[in-house]
């Protein structure tokens, strides 16, 4: 268990140094990462409609898979609604299932 | 039993305008027979399909908003499944979702009004106020369907 933990910690610090920047006095600073916000909460979009392909398209990038929450930053409630909307739009061939 | 449903059907591109109109009257007749009302009909026209369905690459989309019971939608579903012209269709119940949306929307505006009054401001946003003064927060122009659906 201990070994596992140190392994995970090592991985994290490695990522930190890779992304870190050199300060003036040579100190390493952790990379600044912008906090992700749910697009639908921020823009106050209440209903995610399957007819609104313009809204849905940014969440189905090239491969036409649904963009995961960890990347898009969408909150759980809106990701759920987004998923149903995308699945409905796919049935009607408004959005592709896969990219050929 | 008064529920609100949304029906979208995708008609094969070979269908003539008369055939599409005929489909609409068929749906209307079923609705009349089972005491339902068609509230709105919207023909989106010819659109490119996101993927090929059989031999088709484009199709005509028709959206109908129907007020009625579950039995009615069952019958429409059955009829559309049988129809050769309709290549895809989708029936969604919308009244529940719509009420939830309305509730959250009114809740939010009320909360913001309360906050503004507590801060000693007029309850509604004044024109030219705030960082994005010119932009009206409550605008909702996402549903101009003919343009909105173009990609």
mmCIF file of N, CA and C in Angstrom, chain A residues 39-40 47-61 82 85-96, chain B residues 44 47-51 61 142-151:
data_model
loop_
_atom_site.group_PDB
_atom_site.id
_atom_site.type_symbol
_atom_site.label_atom_id
_atom_site.label_comp_id
_atom_site.label_asym_id
_atom_site.label_seq_id
_atom_site.Cartn_x
_atom_site.Cartn_y
_atom_site.Cartn_z
ATOM 1 N N UNK A 39 -20.325 24.923 -18.620
ATOM 2 C CA UNK A 39 -20.769 25.918 -19.594
ATOM 3 C C UNK A 39 -22.239 26.269 -19.384
ATOM 4 N N UNK A 40 -23.038 25.241 -19.047
ATOM 5 C CA UNK A 40 -24.483 25.460 -18.958
ATOM 6 C C UNK A 40 -24.848 26.237 -17.697
ATOM 7 N N UNK A 47 -32.503 24.487 -20.536
ATOM 8 C CA UNK A 47 -32.853 23.232 -21.193
ATOM 9 C C UNK A 47 -31.881 22.934 -22.317
ATOM 10 N N UNK A 48 -31.386 21.714 -22.278
ATOM 11 C CA UNK A 48 -30.471 21.257 -23.307
ATOM 12 C C UNK A 48 -31.313 20.443 -24.271
ATOM 13 N N UNK A 49 -31.546 21.032 -25.437
ATOM 14 C CA UNK A 49 -32.503 20.463 -26.363
ATOM 15 C C UNK A 49 -31.799 19.668 -27.454
ATOM 16 N N UNK A 50 -32.392 18.542 -27.822
ATOM 17 C CA UNK A 50 -31.757 17.707 -28.848
ATOM 18 C C UNK A 50 -31.811 18.346 -30.228
ATOM 19 N N UNK A 51 -32.692 19.348 -30.417
ATOM 20 C CA UNK A 51 -32.799 19.981 -31.727
ATOM 21 C C UNK A 51 -31.718 21.026 -31.948
ATOM 22 N N UNK A 52 -31.081 21.407 -30.860
ATOM 23 C CA UNK A 52 -30.134 22.502 -30.912
ATOM 24 C C UNK A 52 -28.729 21.966 -31.181
ATOM 25 N N UNK A 53 -28.472 21.597 -32.439
ATOM 26 C CA UNK A 53 -27.177 20.979 -32.732
ATOM 27 C C UNK A 53 -26.010 21.934 -32.519
ATOM 28 N N UNK A 54 -26.286 23.215 -32.699
ATOM 29 C CA UNK A 54 -25.226 24.199 -32.516
ATOM 30 C C UNK A 54 -24.669 24.142 -31.090
ATOM 31 N N UNK A 55 -25.573 23.909 -30.161
ATOM 32 C CA UNK A 55 -25.173 23.836 -28.760
ATOM 33 C C UNK A 55 -24.447 22.519 -28.467
ATOM 34 N N UNK A 56 -24.887 21.451 -29.108
ATOM 35 C CA UNK A 56 -24.368 20.121 -28.785
ATOM 36 C C UNK A 56 -23.036 19.809 -29.473
ATOM 37 N N UNK A 57 -22.826 20.377 -30.653
ATOM 38 C CA UNK A 57 -21.656 19.987 -31.443
ATOM 39 C C UNK A 57 -20.316 20.137 -30.727
ATOM 40 N N UNK A 58 -20.101 21.213 -29.949
ATOM 41 C CA UNK A 58 -18.816 21.301 -29.254
ATOM 42 C C UNK A 58 -18.564 20.151 -28.276
ATOM 43 N N UNK A 59 -19.591 19.413 -27.908
ATOM 44 C CA UNK A 59 -19.420 18.319 -26.958
ATOM 45 C C UNK A 59 -19.272 16.961 -27.641
ATOM 46 N N UNK A 60 -19.237 16.961 -28.962
ATOM 47 C CA UNK A 60 -18.945 15.723 -29.683
ATOM 48 C C UNK A 60 -17.813 15.981 -30.683
ATOM 49 N N UNK A 61 -16.573 16.022 -30.200
ATOM 50 C CA UNK A 61 -15.448 16.334 -31.086
ATOM 51 C C UNK A 61 -15.212 15.251 -32.142
ATOM 52 N N UNK A 82 -27.130 16.613 -21.131
ATOM 53 C CA UNK A 82 -26.420 16.693 -22.413
ATOM 54 C C UNK A 82 -26.395 15.333 -23.084
ATOM 55 N N UNK A 85 -29.700 14.480 -24.611
ATOM 56 C CA UNK A 85 -29.917 15.316 -25.797
ATOM 57 C C UNK A 85 -29.097 14.805 -26.965
ATOM 58 N N UNK A 86 -27.847 14.452 -26.718
ATOM 59 C CA UNK A 86 -26.981 13.974 -27.798
ATOM 60 C C UNK A 86 -27.504 12.647 -28.337
ATOM 61 N N UNK A 87 -27.967 11.784 -27.426
ATOM 62 C CA UNK A 87 -28.453 10.488 -27.879
ATOM 63 C C UNK A 87 -29.726 10.617 -28.707
ATOM 64 N N UNK A 88 -30.568 11.570 -28.341
ATOM 65 C CA UNK A 88 -31.773 11.798 -29.140
ATOM 66 C C UNK A 88 -31.410 12.365 -30.503
ATOM 67 N N UNK A 89 -30.498 13.314 -30.507
ATOM 68 C CA UNK A 89 -30.090 13.930 -31.775
ATOM 69 C C UNK A 89 -29.460 12.893 -32.690
ATOM 70 N N UNK A 90 -28.743 11.924 -32.097
ATOM 71 C CA UNK A 90 -28.130 10.888 -32.912
ATOM 72 C C UNK A 90 -29.167 10.016 -33.571
ATOM 73 N N UNK A 91 -30.234 9.725 -32.862
ATOM 74 C CA UNK A 91 -31.293 8.897 -33.437
ATOM 75 C C UNK A 91 -31.871 9.534 -34.685
ATOM 76 N N UNK A 92 -31.962 10.855 -34.663
ATOM 77 C CA UNK A 92 -32.549 11.561 -35.792
ATOM 78 C C UNK A 92 -31.519 11.954 -36.841
ATOM 79 N N UNK A 93 -30.311 11.449 -36.686
ATOM 80 C CA UNK A 93 -29.227 11.747 -37.626
ATOM 81 C C UNK A 93 -28.920 13.236 -37.702
ATOM 82 N N UNK A 94 -29.093 13.926 -36.587
ATOM 83 C CA UNK A 94 -28.673 15.316 -36.540
ATOM 84 C C UNK A 94 -27.201 15.402 -36.149
ATOM 85 N N UNK A 95 -26.757 14.372 -35.411
ATOM 86 C CA UNK A 95 -25.391 14.300 -34.934
ATOM 87 C C UNK A 95 -24.896 12.883 -35.261
ATOM 88 N N UNK A 96 -23.649 12.724 -35.694
ATOM 89 C CA UNK A 96 -23.190 11.383 -36.033
ATOM 90 C C UNK A 96 -22.926 10.503 -34.801
ATOM 91 N N UNK B 44 -38.777 21.632 -41.238
ATOM 92 C CA UNK B 44 -37.399 22.156 -41.276
ATOM 93 C C UNK B 44 -36.824 22.122 -42.685
ATOM 94 N N UNK B 47 -32.497 18.543 -45.071
ATOM 95 C CA UNK B 47 -31.234 18.682 -44.344
ATOM 96 C C UNK B 47 -30.339 17.503 -44.662
ATOM 97 N N UNK B 48 -29.063 17.752 -44.566
ATOM 98 C CA UNK B 48 -28.114 16.664 -44.767
ATOM 99 C C UNK B 48 -28.130 15.794 -43.519
ATOM 100 N N UNK B 49 -28.113 14.485 -43.709
ATOM 101 C CA UNK B 49 -28.082 13.592 -42.551
ATOM 102 C C UNK B 49 -26.653 13.481 -42.022
ATOM 103 N N UNK B 50 -26.544 13.281 -40.716
ATOM 104 C CA UNK B 50 -25.214 13.164 -40.120
ATOM 105 C C UNK B 50 -24.548 11.857 -40.516
ATOM 106 N N UNK B 51 -25.352 10.863 -40.833
ATOM 107 C CA UNK B 51 -24.816 9.599 -41.338
ATOM 108 C C UNK B 51 -25.828 9.061 -42.348
ATOM 109 N N UNK B 61 -37.165 16.999 -42.586
ATOM 110 C CA UNK B 61 -37.535 16.859 -41.179
ATOM 111 C C UNK B 61 -38.829 17.618 -40.925
ATOM 112 N N UNK B 142 -31.448 30.993 -29.080
ATOM 113 C CA UNK B 142 -30.901 29.734 -29.557
ATOM 114 C C UNK B 142 -31.915 28.961 -30.372
ATOM 115 N N UNK B 143 -33.148 29.431 -30.415
ATOM 116 C CA UNK B 143 -34.162 28.570 -31.003
ATOM 117 C C UNK B 143 -34.726 29.095 -32.307
ATOM 118 N N UNK B 144 -33.919 29.815 -33.029
ATOM 119 C CA UNK B 144 -34.356 30.146 -34.383
ATOM 120 C C UNK B 144 -34.021 28.935 -35.227
ATOM 121 N N UNK B 145 -34.958 28.026 -35.286
ATOM 122 C CA UNK B 145 -34.625 26.695 -35.772
ATOM 123 C C UNK B 145 -34.071 26.635 -37.182
ATOM 124 N N UNK B 146 -34.667 27.321 -38.144
ATOM 125 C CA UNK B 146 -34.123 27.179 -39.493
ATOM 126 C C UNK B 146 -32.632 27.497 -39.572
ATOM 127 N N UNK B 147 -32.214 28.617 -38.967
ATOM 128 C CA UNK B 147 -30.787 28.925 -38.986
ATOM 129 C C UNK B 147 -30.049 28.127 -37.928
ATOM 130 N N UNK B 148 -30.700 27.996 -36.763
ATOM 131 C CA UNK B 148 -30.062 27.345 -35.628
ATOM 132 C C UNK B 148 -29.639 25.921 -35.938
ATOM 133 N N UNK B 149 -30.311 25.319 -36.877
ATOM 134 C CA UNK B 149 -29.998 23.931 -37.145
ATOM 135 C C UNK B 149 -28.923 23.762 -38.198
ATOM 136 N N UNK B 150 -28.602 24.833 -38.871
ATOM 137 C CA UNK B 150 -27.524 24.725 -39.847
ATOM 138 C C UNK B 150 -26.220 24.534 -39.106
ATOM 139 N N UNK B 151 -25.358 23.753 -39.711
ATOM 140 C CA UNK B 151 -24.084 23.589 -39.046
ATOM 141 C C UNK B 151 -23.015 24.350 -39.770
#
